Amino acid sequence: MDHDDIPVLTIDGPTASGKGTVAQKVARTLGYHYLDSGALYRLTALSAHRRHVDLADEHALAKLAADLPCSFSGEHVLLAHEDVSDAIRAEAVGNAASRIAALPAVRQALYGLQLRFRTGPGLVADGRDMGTVLFPHAPLKVFLTASVEARAQRRHKQLIGKGFSANIQDLRKDLSERDARDANRAIAPLRPAEDAHYLDTSDMTADEAVQAVLGWYAAVRKAH
Ligand code: DC
């Protein structure tokens, strides 16, 4: 298959919207690869923290991102062979990821790495700019949202499940601040692609959301 013909489904949306869960399930159902682009920003942030790199040092951060010794094995995320799947989910790491994601040199450093996930038979990519910047010609683009309340509840459940302590009020504040930062930054802000399908999952289960995405994808494939 020609590289440009490898199908890509993009699922963008705000943090804790459930897009990761939905994207993984869609990928598994279709037998496609999965790109969790947020994990790359989180890995860069974690790496910076461990190496005491200042979060304002764009040049040093971009270098870390360009040489990120990461790999993905099933649901596990490795940084230099260490399993950091849980460590990158800490709120402090997510907040640092959101800050460094506003730096153009960091985004540029991660650009090529993300494109390399596009291999046959197909890719499901989740993030903020998958449909707008990375894969603007993807045959299916989804913008997945949920209310701040629903997202705070989901993030709370996720954090407690991983053994982190969490407080709903703090999470609500955190999510709103992160939304504002991700949506208002100058480069690759969080926004739906013009041809994106909207999916508000506030009152939906993950499986219902997966069915909606698969339904749209079946329609797109039939039309081509
Ligand atoms: O989806 P997430 O919460 O794991 O992402 C962590 C941060 O990384 C998010 O606040 C903004 C940034 N990010 C981004 O700027 N672009 C992406 N494609 C994915 C994530």
Coordinates of N, CA and C in Angstrom, one line a residue, residues 51 56 188 223:
R51 N 15.4 15.3 34.4 CA 16.8 15.8 34.1 C 16.9 17.2 34.5
A56 N 10.9 26.4 30.7 CA 10.9 27.5 29.8 C 12.1 27.4 28.8
A188 N -0.9 25.4 16.7 CA -1.7 24.1 16.7 C -2.6 24.1 17.9
A223 N -18.3 5.2 0.9 CA -18.4 6.3 -0.1 C -17.1 6.4 -1.0

